[in-house]
């Protein structure tokens, strides 16, 4: 069971100092053996945090998208290993490591497409393997998990500054899903770039696609941008083509859940926007930290997460389709890199169609 803490807005979360010295609020954090995270399924009606005191509750929170978004999942994976270390009752280092392997596997399996989750788990597990005692392993696990969370804030801040130069005063920018603070430890990727451009004095308006079926666009992106007082208009996913054809969109920016050499995996619907953007000669940007890059995989190797058919058939008790309707409900799609104008990372802007610098990122 999760226990709930009330918070009224994102800005009411406790401020924590990140490694770069930036005062910041966090979507997910560790506090004395507890992972505290905003329950994103309740937004925009309620902004509440939940406490996960066991790996089981954390896994439930990940599967049900209480915590979601690639970089936030990276932090959840890291803290998840720290939680497994904190709660293991093993009396020998060998048994303790076996507990950690089992729990890490459970965490990794919750969402197969988002590479940051596995990356976060693996990074902490690799560090823990150096420990000579259970106490040392617990200390290392928490230290490494905290480093992942701190670095996420710092890297997304750098990424946002690199990306803002691509946007001009007066731009109307379409985004899909939520690649904001809620999807990261703080700052955001795609929304971080938009916020950084606004902070520079540029007037940017955002078109947020609702992002069916779980509505991360309407529930989270619109809410987050309204908190920041950045002009945002909600559209149905299917209105993107009409708006592009009418010349109402200047640029598209999205986040990513995994980037292979040949494709960008992001929320279902992203590929459709990329095809439309290409047709209408609109720049299509992806903002993602290096932790989202998959150095070895190609599009054909990657499992696309399929979710519960009921996400399409019903909203709570209201039926949207016959109860036994056949359903295909993929959570993500793959956009070929040929459709991507540039990828914005913490180390700078890379152009996938300039193969040398692109290939360097995977070597
Ligand atoms: O299923 P979700 O809500 O976890 O999907 C999230 C996305 O697709 C985001 O666009 C992506 O994680 C980038 S977040 C900075």
mmCIF file of C-alpha atoms and ligand atoms in Angstrom:
data_model
loop_
_atom_site.group_PDB
_atom_site.id
_atom_site.type_symbol
_atom_site.label_atom_id
_atom_site.label_comp_id
_atom_site.label_asym_id
_atom_site.label_seq_id
_atom_site.Cartn_x
_atom_site.Cartn_y
_atom_site.Cartn_z
ATOM 1 C CA UNK A 1 0.000 0.000 0.000
ATOM 2 C CA UNK A 2 1.099 3.555 -0.710
ATOM 3 C CA UNK A 3 0.720 6.212 1.909
ATOM 4 C CA UNK A 4 -0.225 9.650 0.614
ATOM 5 C CA UNK A 5 1.098 13.093 1.425
ATOM 6 C CA UNK A 6 -0.770 16.202 0.269
ATOM 7 C CA UNK A 7 0.983 18.801 -1.881
ATOM 8 C CA UNK A 8 -0.874 21.607 -3.588
ATOM 9 C CA UNK A 9 1.428 22.346 -6.488
ATOM 10 C CA UNK A 10 4.745 21.305 -7.955
ATOM 11 C CA UNK A 11 6.355 24.351 -6.434
ATOM 12 C CA UNK A 12 5.349 23.290 -2.947
ATOM 13 C CA UNK A 13 7.603 20.261 -2.972
ATOM 14 C CA UNK A 14 10.573 20.763 -0.673
ATOM 15 C CA UNK A 15 13.447 22.537 -2.399
ATOM 16 C CA UNK A 16 16.567 20.433 -2.533
ATOM 17 C CA UNK A 17 19.978 21.681 -3.585
ATOM 18 C CA UNK A 18 21.263 19.873 -6.670
ATOM 19 C CA UNK A 19 24.960 19.303 -7.290
ATOM 20 C CA UNK A 20 25.248 22.318 -9.544
ATOM 21 C CA UNK A 21 24.025 24.522 -6.697
ATOM 22 C CA UNK A 22 20.657 25.132 -8.380
ATOM 23 C CA UNK A 23 17.764 25.273 -5.910
ATOM 24 C CA UNK A 24 15.190 22.904 -7.310
ATOM 25 C CA UNK A 25 12.111 20.844 -6.551
ATOM 26 C CA UNK A 26 12.005 17.148 -7.317
ATOM 27 C CA UNK A 27 9.407 14.773 -8.741
ATOM 28 C CA UNK A 28 11.077 11.839 -6.968
ATOM 29 C CA UNK A 29 13.332 11.753 -3.947
ATOM 30 C CA UNK A 30 14.680 9.535 -1.145
ATOM 31 C CA UNK A 31 14.015 10.279 2.470
ATOM 32 C CA UNK A 32 15.118 7.907 5.286
ATOM 33 C CA UNK A 33 14.331 4.608 3.579
ATOM 34 C CA UNK A 34 11.328 5.891 1.621
ATOM 35 C CA UNK A 35 10.976 6.857 -2.036
ATOM 36 C CA UNK A 36 8.601 9.808 -2.298
ATOM 37 C CA UNK A 37 7.140 10.632 -5.672
ATOM 38 C CA UNK A 38 4.226 12.624 -7.067
ATOM 39 C CA UNK A 39 1.336 10.303 -7.994
ATOM 40 C CA UNK A 40 0.915 11.386 -11.618
ATOM 41 C CA UNK A 41 -2.274 9.365 -12.083
ATOM 42 C CA UNK A 42 -4.102 11.850 -9.831
ATOM 43 C CA UNK A 43 -3.125 14.959 -11.791
ATOM 44 C CA UNK A 44 -4.517 17.440 -12.699
ATOM 45 C CA UNK A 45 -7.254 16.974 -10.082
ATOM 46 C CA UNK A 46 -4.944 16.422 -7.136
ATOM 47 C CA UNK A 47 -1.216 16.933 -6.661
ATOM 48 C CA UNK A 48 -0.237 14.358 -4.082
ATOM 49 C CA UNK A 49 2.933 12.505 -3.285
ATOM 50 C CA UNK A 50 3.067 8.817 -2.479
ATOM 51 C CA UNK A 51 5.596 7.017 -0.347
ATOM 52 C CA UNK A 52 7.056 3.692 -1.508
ATOM 53 C CA UNK A 53 8.637 1.751 1.319
ATOM 54 C CA UNK A 54 9.028 -1.566 -0.534
ATOM 55 C CA UNK A 55 10.159 -2.608 -4.009
ATOM 56 C CA UNK A 56 6.695 -4.102 -4.504
ATOM 57 C CA UNK A 57 4.979 -0.716 -4.045
ATOM 58 C CA UNK A 58 7.575 0.964 -6.255
ATOM 59 C CA UNK A 59 6.953 -1.581 -9.034
ATOM 60 C CA UNK A 60 3.207 -1.003 -8.747
ATOM 61 C CA UNK A 61 3.816 2.757 -8.980
ATOM 62 C CA UNK A 62 5.913 2.278 -12.142
ATOM 63 C CA UNK A 63 3.484 -0.111 -13.885
ATOM 64 C CA UNK A 64 0.482 2.091 -13.132
ATOM 65 C CA UNK A 65 2.372 5.239 -14.284
ATOM 66 C CA UNK A 66 2.183 6.976 -10.908
ATOM 67 C CA UNK A 67 5.850 7.595 -11.671
ATOM 68 C CA UNK A 68 6.600 7.821 -15.391
ATOM 69 C CA UNK A 69 8.756 9.506 -18.023
ATOM 70 C CA UNK A 70 12.167 8.186 -19.019
ATOM 71 C CA UNK A 71 14.546 10.203 -16.792
ATOM 72 C CA UNK A 72 12.229 9.900 -13.759
ATOM 73 C CA UNK A 73 12.217 6.141 -14.352
ATOM 74 C CA UNK A 74 16.032 6.191 -14.371
ATOM 75 C CA UNK A 75 15.975 7.758 -10.903
ATOM 76 C CA UNK A 76 13.223 5.353 -9.797
ATOM 77 C CA UNK A 77 15.366 2.415 -10.960
ATOM 78 C CA UNK A 78 18.388 3.681 -9.027
ATOM 79 C CA UNK A 79 16.427 4.442 -5.869
ATOM 80 C CA UNK A 80 14.643 1.097 -6.296
ATOM 81 C CA UNK A 81 17.950 -0.751 -5.894
ATOM 82 C CA UNK A 82 18.744 1.445 -2.864
ATOM 83 C CA UNK A 83 15.337 0.475 -1.439
ATOM 84 C CA UNK A 84 15.996 -3.220 -2.087
ATOM 85 C CA UNK A 85 19.331 -2.810 -0.271
ATOM 86 C CA UNK A 86 17.655 -0.958 2.594
ATOM 87 C CA UNK A 87 14.904 -3.578 3.075
ATOM 88 C CA UNK A 88 16.883 -6.805 2.516
ATOM 89 C CA UNK A 89 16.960 -8.957 5.654
ATOM 90 C CA UNK A 90 19.920 -11.035 4.412
ATOM 91 C CA UNK A 91 22.659 -11.802 6.922
ATOM 92 C CA UNK A 92 25.492 -12.548 4.484
ATOM 93 C CA UNK A 93 26.773 -10.446 1.602
ATOM 94 C CA UNK A 94 26.128 -13.328 -0.776
ATOM 95 C CA UNK A 95 22.438 -13.626 0.214
ATOM 96 C CA UNK A 96 22.142 -9.844 0.149
ATOM 97 C CA UNK A 97 23.480 -9.658 -3.420
ATOM 98 C CA UNK A 98 21.086 -12.429 -4.460
ATOM 99 C CA UNK A 99 18.167 -10.413 -2.999
ATOM 100 C CA UNK A 100 19.349 -7.374 -4.950
ATOM 101 C CA UNK A 101 19.613 -9.305 -8.225
ATOM 102 C CA UNK A 102 16.028 -10.613 -7.822
ATOM 103 C CA UNK A 103 14.598 -7.206 -6.911
ATOM 104 C CA UNK A 104 16.546 -5.453 -9.698
ATOM 105 C CA UNK A 105 15.104 -7.859 -12.206
ATOM 106 C CA UNK A 106 11.587 -7.164 -10.962
ATOM 107 C CA UNK A 107 12.147 -3.426 -11.372
ATOM 108 C CA UNK A 108 13.677 -3.782 -14.870
ATOM 109 C CA UNK A 109 10.746 -5.888 -16.090
ATOM 110 C CA UNK A 110 8.080 -3.321 -15.160
ATOM 111 C CA UNK A 111 8.575 -1.264 -18.369
ATOM 112 C CA UNK A 112 10.631 -2.784 -21.181
ATOM 113 C CA UNK A 113 10.934 0.076 -23.692
ATOM 114 C CA UNK A 114 12.159 2.950 -21.505
ATOM 115 C CA UNK A 115 15.910 2.324 -21.369
ATOM 116 C CA UNK A 116 16.561 4.781 -18.520
ATOM 117 C CA UNK A 117 14.896 2.411 -16.071
ATOM 118 C CA UNK A 118 17.311 -0.423 -16.841
ATOM 119 C CA UNK A 119 20.185 2.049 -17.070
ATOM 120 C CA UNK A 120 19.436 3.382 -13.538
ATOM 121 C CA UNK A 121 19.123 -0.109 -12.058
ATOM 122 C CA UNK A 122 22.311 -1.327 -13.775
ATOM 123 C CA UNK A 123 24.347 1.701 -12.764
ATOM 124 C CA UNK A 124 23.549 1.209 -9.068
ATOM 125 C CA UNK A 125 23.979 -2.584 -9.269
ATOM 126 C CA UNK A 126 27.407 -2.165 -10.903
ATOM 127 C CA UNK A 127 28.476 0.162 -8.092
ATOM 128 C CA UNK A 128 27.139 -2.132 -5.354
ATOM 129 C CA UNK A 129 29.112 -5.118 -6.668
ATOM 130 C CA UNK A 130 32.280 -3.388 -5.421
ATOM 131 C CA UNK A 131 31.095 -3.511 -1.775
ATOM 132 C CA UNK A 132 32.864 -5.677 0.809
ATOM 133 C CA UNK A 133 30.010 -5.721 3.352
ATOM 134 C CA UNK A 134 26.219 -5.287 3.521
ATOM 135 C CA UNK A 135 26.578 -1.921 5.249
ATOM 136 C CA UNK A 136 28.974 -0.693 2.604
ATOM 137 C CA UNK A 137 26.655 -1.977 -0.155
ATOM 138 C CA UNK A 138 23.727 -0.045 1.345
ATOM 139 C CA UNK A 139 25.804 3.141 1.512
ATOM 140 C CA UNK A 140 27.063 2.732 -2.058
ATOM 141 C CA UNK A 141 23.555 2.009 -3.405
ATOM 142 C CA UNK A 142 22.124 5.171 -1.895
ATOM 143 C CA UNK A 143 25.125 7.253 -2.913
ATOM 144 C CA UNK A 144 24.892 6.117 -6.558
ATOM 145 C CA UNK A 145 21.095 6.478 -6.724
ATOM 146 C CA UNK A 146 21.354 9.998 -5.313
ATOM 147 C CA UNK A 147 24.041 10.799 -7.896
ATOM 148 C CA UNK A 148 21.685 9.683 -10.708
ATOM 149 C CA UNK A 149 18.948 11.978 -9.404
ATOM 150 C CA UNK A 150 21.305 14.935 -8.877
ATOM 151 C CA UNK A 151 22.897 14.489 -12.290
ATOM 152 C CA UNK A 152 19.479 14.323 -13.964
ATOM 153 C CA UNK A 153 18.718 17.855 -12.778
ATOM 154 C CA UNK A 154 22.112 19.149 -13.802
ATOM 155 C CA UNK A 155 22.111 17.408 -17.212
ATOM 156 C CA UNK A 156 18.597 18.553 -18.102
ATOM 157 C CA UNK A 157 19.546 22.102 -17.156
ATOM 158 C CA UNK A 158 22.476 21.945 -19.599
ATOM 159 C CA UNK A 159 20.316 20.249 -22.242
ATOM 160 C CA UNK A 160 17.686 22.989 -21.942
ATOM 161 C CA UNK A 161 20.296 25.695 -22.454
ATOM 162 C CA UNK A 162 21.665 23.965 -25.567
ATOM 163 C CA UNK A 163 18.181 23.568 -26.994
ATOM 164 C CA UNK A 164 16.791 27.051 -26.433
ATOM 165 C CA UNK A 165 18.848 28.521 -29.288
ATOM 166 C CA UNK A 166 16.791 26.451 -31.755
ATOM 167 C CA UNK A 167 13.643 28.410 -30.840
ATOM 168 C CA UNK A 168 12.754 31.914 -31.923
ATOM 169 C CA UNK A 169 10.670 34.646 -30.385
ATOM 170 C CA UNK A 170 7.054 34.075 -31.446
ATOM 171 C CA UNK A 171 7.345 30.339 -32.167
ATOM 172 C CA UNK A 172 4.366 28.041 -31.748
ATOM 173 C CA UNK A 173 5.671 24.637 -30.729
ATOM 174 C CA UNK A 174 3.839 21.325 -30.766
ATOM 175 C CA UNK A 175 4.682 18.682 -28.173
ATOM 176 C CA UNK A 176 3.379 15.205 -27.472
ATOM 177 C CA UNK A 177 3.057 13.350 -24.147
ATOM 178 C CA UNK A 178 4.850 14.900 -21.157
ATOM 179 C CA UNK A 179 8.584 15.495 -21.283
ATOM 180 C CA UNK A 180 8.564 18.018 -18.457
ATOM 181 C CA UNK A 181 9.587 18.204 -14.811
ATOM 182 C CA UNK A 182 7.133 15.442 -13.987
ATOM 183 C CA UNK A 183 8.891 13.092 -16.414
ATOM 184 C CA UNK A 184 12.302 13.854 -14.891
ATOM 185 C CA UNK A 185 13.682 14.512 -11.438
ATOM 186 C CA UNK A 186 13.232 18.191 -12.289
ATOM 187 C CA UNK A 187 13.579 20.669 -15.196
ATOM 188 C CA UNK A 188 12.347 18.360 -17.984
ATOM 189 C CA UNK A 189 13.741 17.719 -21.437
ATOM 190 C CA UNK A 190 11.412 19.036 -24.181
ATOM 191 C CA UNK A 191 9.563 21.316 -21.746
ATOM 192 C CA UNK A 192 12.882 22.259 -20.131
ATOM 193 C CA UNK A 193 14.032 23.603 -23.510
ATOM 194 C CA UNK A 194 10.795 25.555 -23.941
ATOM 195 C CA UNK A 195 11.065 26.963 -20.413
ATOM 196 C CA UNK A 196 14.705 27.965 -21.014
ATOM 197 C CA UNK A 197 13.702 29.778 -24.231
ATOM 198 C CA UNK A 198 10.928 31.603 -22.344
ATOM 199 C CA UNK A 199 13.361 32.492 -19.539
ATOM 200 C CA UNK A 200 15.549 34.133 -22.190
ATOM 201 C CA UNK A 201 12.661 36.452 -22.995
ATOM 202 C CA UNK A 202 11.267 34.640 -26.052
ATOM 203 C CA UNK A 203 7.514 34.403 -26.432
ATOM 204 C CA UNK A 204 6.706 30.749 -27.072
ATOM 205 C CA UNK A 205 3.227 29.217 -27.271
ATOM 206 C CA UNK A 206 2.818 25.501 -26.873
ATOM 207 C CA UNK A 207 0.357 23.178 -28.571
ATOM 208 C CA UNK A 208 -0.041 20.118 -26.367
ATOM 209 C CA UNK A 209 -1.466 16.961 -27.936
ATOM 210 C CA UNK A 210 -3.763 15.185 -25.492
ATOM 211 C CA UNK A 211 -1.801 11.899 -25.903
ATOM 212 C CA UNK A 212 -4.462 9.225 -25.859
ATOM 213 C CA UNK A 213 -5.124 6.860 -24.224
ATOM 214 C CA UNK A 214 -3.594 7.971 -20.908
ATOM 215 C CA UNK A 215 -3.618 11.684 -21.642
ATOM 216 C CA UNK A 216 -0.165 12.635 -20.389
ATOM 217 C CA UNK A 217 -0.448 15.708 -22.643
ATOM 218 C CA UNK A 218 -3.751 17.034 -21.350
ATOM 219 C CA UNK A 219 -3.361 15.939 -17.734
ATOM 220 C CA UNK A 220 0.340 16.657 -17.177
ATOM 221 C CA UNK A 221 1.876 18.907 -19.862
ATOM 222 C CA UNK A 222 -0.992 21.395 -19.881
ATOM 223 C CA UNK A 223 -1.049 21.453 -16.072
ATOM 224 C CA UNK A 224 2.725 21.857 -15.813
ATOM 225 C CA UNK A 225 2.917 24.665 -18.378
ATOM 226 C CA UNK A 226 -0.024 26.463 -16.800
ATOM 227 C CA UNK A 227 1.837 26.327 -13.465
ATOM 228 C CA UNK A 228 4.753 28.002 -15.255
ATOM 229 C CA UNK A 229 2.409 30.527 -16.931
ATOM 230 C CA UNK A 230 3.579 29.469 -20.409
ATOM 231 C CA UNK A 231 0.741 29.814 -22.970
ATOM 232 C CA UNK A 232 -0.533 26.344 -23.892
ATOM 233 C CA UNK A 233 -3.430 25.107 -26.015
ATOM 234 C CA UNK A 234 -4.716 21.540 -25.825
ATOM 235 C CA UNK A 235 -5.594 19.723 -29.046
ATOM 236 C CA UNK A 236 -6.772 16.205 -29.870
ATOM 237 C CA UNK A 237 -3.855 14.127 -31.201
ATOM 238 C CA UNK A 238 -5.591 13.954 -34.563
ATOM 239 C CA UNK A 239 -5.640 17.772 -34.977
ATOM 240 C CA UNK A 240 -1.853 18.002 -35.441
ATOM 241 C CA UNK A 241 -2.116 17.496 -39.222
ATOM 242 C CA UNK A 242 -4.750 20.183 -39.636
ATOM 243 C CA UNK A 243 -2.673 22.678 -37.649
ATOM 244 C CA UNK A 244 0.505 21.930 -39.583
ATOM 245 C CA UNK A 245 -1.291 22.217 -42.915
ATOM 246 C CA UNK A 246 -2.681 25.592 -41.879
ATOM 247 C CA UNK A 247 0.838 26.820 -41.011
ATOM 248 C CA UNK A 248 0.018 27.088 -37.308
ATOM 249 C CA UNK A 249 2.979 25.053 -36.022
ATOM 250 C CA UNK A 250 6.575 26.330 -36.336
ATOM 251 C CA UNK A 251 8.421 23.496 -34.614
ATOM 252 C CA UNK A 252 7.858 20.149 -32.927
ATOM 253 C CA UNK A 253 9.749 19.032 -29.823
ATOM 254 C CA UNK A 254 9.340 15.737 -27.970
ATOM 255 C CA UNK A 255 11.253 13.666 -25.432
ATOM 256 C CA UNK A 256 12.390 10.069 -25.895
ATOM 257 C CA UNK A 257 12.273 6.764 -24.047
ATOM 258 C CA UNK A 258 15.102 5.156 -25.992
ATOM 259 C CA UNK A 259 17.272 6.274 -28.885
ATOM 260 C CA UNK A 260 18.907 3.653 -31.058
ATOM 261 C CA UNK A 261 21.227 4.400 -33.953
ATOM 262 C CA UNK A 262 18.266 4.178 -36.350
ATOM 263 C CA UNK A 263 15.196 5.309 -34.376
ATOM 264 C CA UNK A 264 13.748 7.388 -31.564
ATOM 265 C CA UNK A 265 11.259 5.558 -29.333
ATOM 266 C CA UNK A 266 8.710 7.812 -27.698
ATOM 267 C CA UNK A 267 5.033 7.871 -26.745
ATOM 268 C CA UNK A 268 2.679 6.310 -29.291
ATOM 269 C CA UNK A 269 1.714 8.971 -31.828
ATOM 270 C CA UNK A 270 5.174 10.547 -32.040
ATOM 271 C CA UNK A 271 5.963 8.804 -35.346
ATOM 272 C CA UNK A 272 2.749 10.174 -36.871
ATOM 273 C CA UNK A 273 3.756 13.726 -35.869
ATOM 274 C CA UNK A 274 7.217 13.202 -37.390
ATOM 275 C CA UNK A 275 5.740 12.141 -40.738
ATOM 276 C CA UNK A 276 3.429 15.164 -40.733
ATOM 277 C CA UNK A 277 6.301 17.485 -39.794
ATOM 278 C CA UNK A 278 8.434 16.107 -42.628
ATOM 279 C CA UNK A 279 5.584 16.549 -45.106
ATOM 280 C CA UNK A 280 5.122 20.173 -44.007
ATOM 281 C CA UNK A 281 8.885 20.921 -43.716
ATOM 282 C CA UNK A 282 8.606 21.687 -39.989
ATOM 283 C CA UNK A 283 11.704 21.059 -37.820
ATOM 284 C CA UNK A 284 11.225 17.993 -35.604
ATOM 285 C CA UNK A 285 13.399 18.054 -32.462
ATOM 286 C CA UNK A 286 14.002 15.383 -29.844
ATOM 287 C CA UNK A 287 15.354 16.354 -26.412
ATOM 288 C CA UNK A 288 16.925 13.557 -24.357
ATOM 289 C CA UNK A 289 19.888 13.026 -22.048
ATOM 290 C CA UNK A 290 22.658 10.611 -23.055
ATOM 291 C CA UNK A 291 21.221 8.051 -20.561
ATOM 292 C CA UNK A 292 18.362 7.556 -23.069
ATOM 293 C CA UNK A 293 20.744 6.385 -25.806
ATOM 294 C CA UNK A 294 20.937 2.657 -26.438
ATOM 295 C CA UNK A 295 24.503 2.006 -27.594
ATOM 296 C CA UNK A 296 23.855 -1.442 -29.076
ATOM 297 C CA UNK A 297 20.196 -1.905 -30.034
ATOM 298 C CA UNK A 298 18.486 -1.213 -33.343
ATOM 299 C CA UNK A 299 14.781 -0.572 -33.920
ATOM 300 C CA UNK A 300 14.094 -4.198 -34.796
ATOM 301 C CA UNK A 301 15.579 -5.431 -31.470
ATOM 302 C CA UNK A 302 13.410 -3.326 -29.188
ATOM 303 C CA UNK A 303 10.279 -4.561 -27.433
ATOM 304 C CA UNK A 304 7.436 -2.086 -27.595
ATOM 305 C CA UNK A 305 5.504 -2.188 -24.332
ATOM 306 C CA UNK A 306 1.860 -3.214 -24.779
ATOM 307 C CA UNK A 307 -0.515 -2.073 -22.110
ATOM 308 C CA UNK A 308 -3.809 -3.186 -20.604
ATOM 309 C CA UNK A 309 -6.632 -3.276 -23.231
ATOM 310 C CA UNK A 310 -8.947 -1.642 -20.701
ATOM 311 C CA UNK A 311 -6.974 1.608 -21.051
ATOM 312 C CA UNK A 312 -8.739 1.873 -24.427
ATOM 313 C CA UNK A 313 -12.036 0.226 -23.608
ATOM 314 C CA UNK A 314 -13.006 2.304 -20.587
ATOM 315 C CA UNK A 315 -12.354 5.336 -18.450
ATOM 316 C CA UNK A 316 -13.070 4.226 -14.881
ATOM 317 C CA UNK A 317 -16.667 2.899 -15.068
ATOM 318 C CA UNK A 318 -17.529 4.559 -18.389
ATOM 319 C CA UNK A 319 -17.294 2.139 -21.318
ATOM 320 C CA UNK A 320 -15.675 3.568 -24.493
ATOM 321 C CA UNK A 321 -15.905 0.279 -26.399
ATOM 322 C CA UNK A 322 -17.634 -3.078 -25.958
ATOM 323 C CA UNK A 323 -16.124 -4.806 -22.920
ATOM 324 C CA UNK A 324 -14.786 -7.652 -25.054
ATOM 325 C CA UNK A 325 -13.488 -5.541 -27.991
ATOM 326 C CA UNK A 326 -10.180 -6.774 -29.418
ATOM 327 C CA UNK A 327 -7.521 -4.164 -28.615
ATOM 328 C CA UNK A 328 -3.924 -3.360 -29.597
ATOM 329 C CA UNK A 329 -2.501 -0.826 -27.131
ATOM 330 C CA UNK A 330 1.210 -0.076 -27.753
ATOM 331 C CA UNK A 331 2.695 2.490 -25.342
ATOM 332 C CA UNK A 332 5.423 3.683 -27.724
ATOM 333 C CA UNK A 333 6.373 3.908 -31.385
ATOM 334 C CA UNK A 334 9.651 4.301 -33.260
ATOM 335 C CA UNK A 335 10.448 7.354 -35.381
ATOM 336 C CA UNK A 336 13.195 6.696 -37.940
ATOM 337 C CA UNK A 337 16.084 9.117 -37.441
ATOM 338 C CA UNK A 338 15.627 10.356 -41.021
ATOM 339 C CA UNK A 339 12.522 12.170 -39.722
ATOM 340 C CA UNK A 340 14.438 13.869 -36.883
ATOM 341 C CA UNK A 341 16.000 17.277 -37.544
ATOM 342 C CA UNK A 342 18.153 17.323 -34.400
ATOM 343 C CA UNK A 343 18.562 15.639 -31.039
ATOM 344 C CA UNK A 344 19.266 17.938 -28.094
ATOM 345 C CA UNK A 345 21.447 16.398 -25.365
ATOM 346 C CA UNK A 346 23.281 17.765 -22.337
ATOM 347 C CA UNK A 347 26.464 17.762 -24.415
ATOM 348 C CA UNK A 348 25.019 19.741 -27.306
ATOM 349 C CA UNK A 349 22.800 19.464 -30.376
ATOM 350 C CA UNK A 350 23.414 16.525 -32.723
ATOM 351 C CA UNK A 351 22.076 16.132 -36.247
ATOM 352 C CA UNK A 352 21.284 12.456 -37.007
ATOM 353 C CA UNK A 353 21.583 13.086 -40.716
ATOM 354 C CA UNK A 354 25.240 14.082 -40.273
ATOM 355 C CA UNK A 355 26.307 10.519 -39.774
ATOM 356 C CA UNK A 356 29.751 11.079 -38.255
ATOM 357 C CA UNK A 357 28.706 13.019 -35.136
ATOM 358 C CA UNK A 358 25.627 10.816 -34.786
ATOM 359 C CA UNK A 359 27.614 7.598 -34.927
ATOM 360 C CA UNK A 360 30.095 8.982 -32.358
ATOM 361 C CA UNK A 361 27.283 8.994 -29.801
ATOM 362 C CA UNK A 362 26.929 5.235 -30.102
ATOM 363 C CA UNK A 363 30.593 4.299 -30.104
HETATM 364 O O1 LIG B 1 4.322 6.043 -20.791
HETATM 365 P P1 LIG B 1 5.045 7.267 -20.313
HETATM 366 O O2 LIG B 1 4.142 8.327 -19.826
HETATM 367 O O3 LIG B 1 6.146 6.923 -19.329
HETATM 368 O O4 LIG B 1 5.765 7.821 -21.622
HETATM 369 C C1 LIG B 1 6.615 8.924 -21.491
HETATM 370 C C2 LIG B 1 7.077 9.462 -22.788
HETATM 371 O O5 LIG B 1 6.856 8.914 -23.830
HETATM 372 C C3 LIG B 1 7.925 10.704 -22.718
HETATM 373 O O6 LIG B 1 7.781 11.447 -23.885
HETATM 374 C C4 LIG B 1 9.402 10.300 -22.562
HETATM 375 O O7 LIG B 1 9.562 9.455 -21.467
HETATM 376 C C5 LIG B 1 10.304 11.439 -22.454
HETATM 377 S S1 LIG B 1 10.273 12.132 -20.849
HETATM 378 C C6 LIG B 1 11.435 13.339 -20.693
#
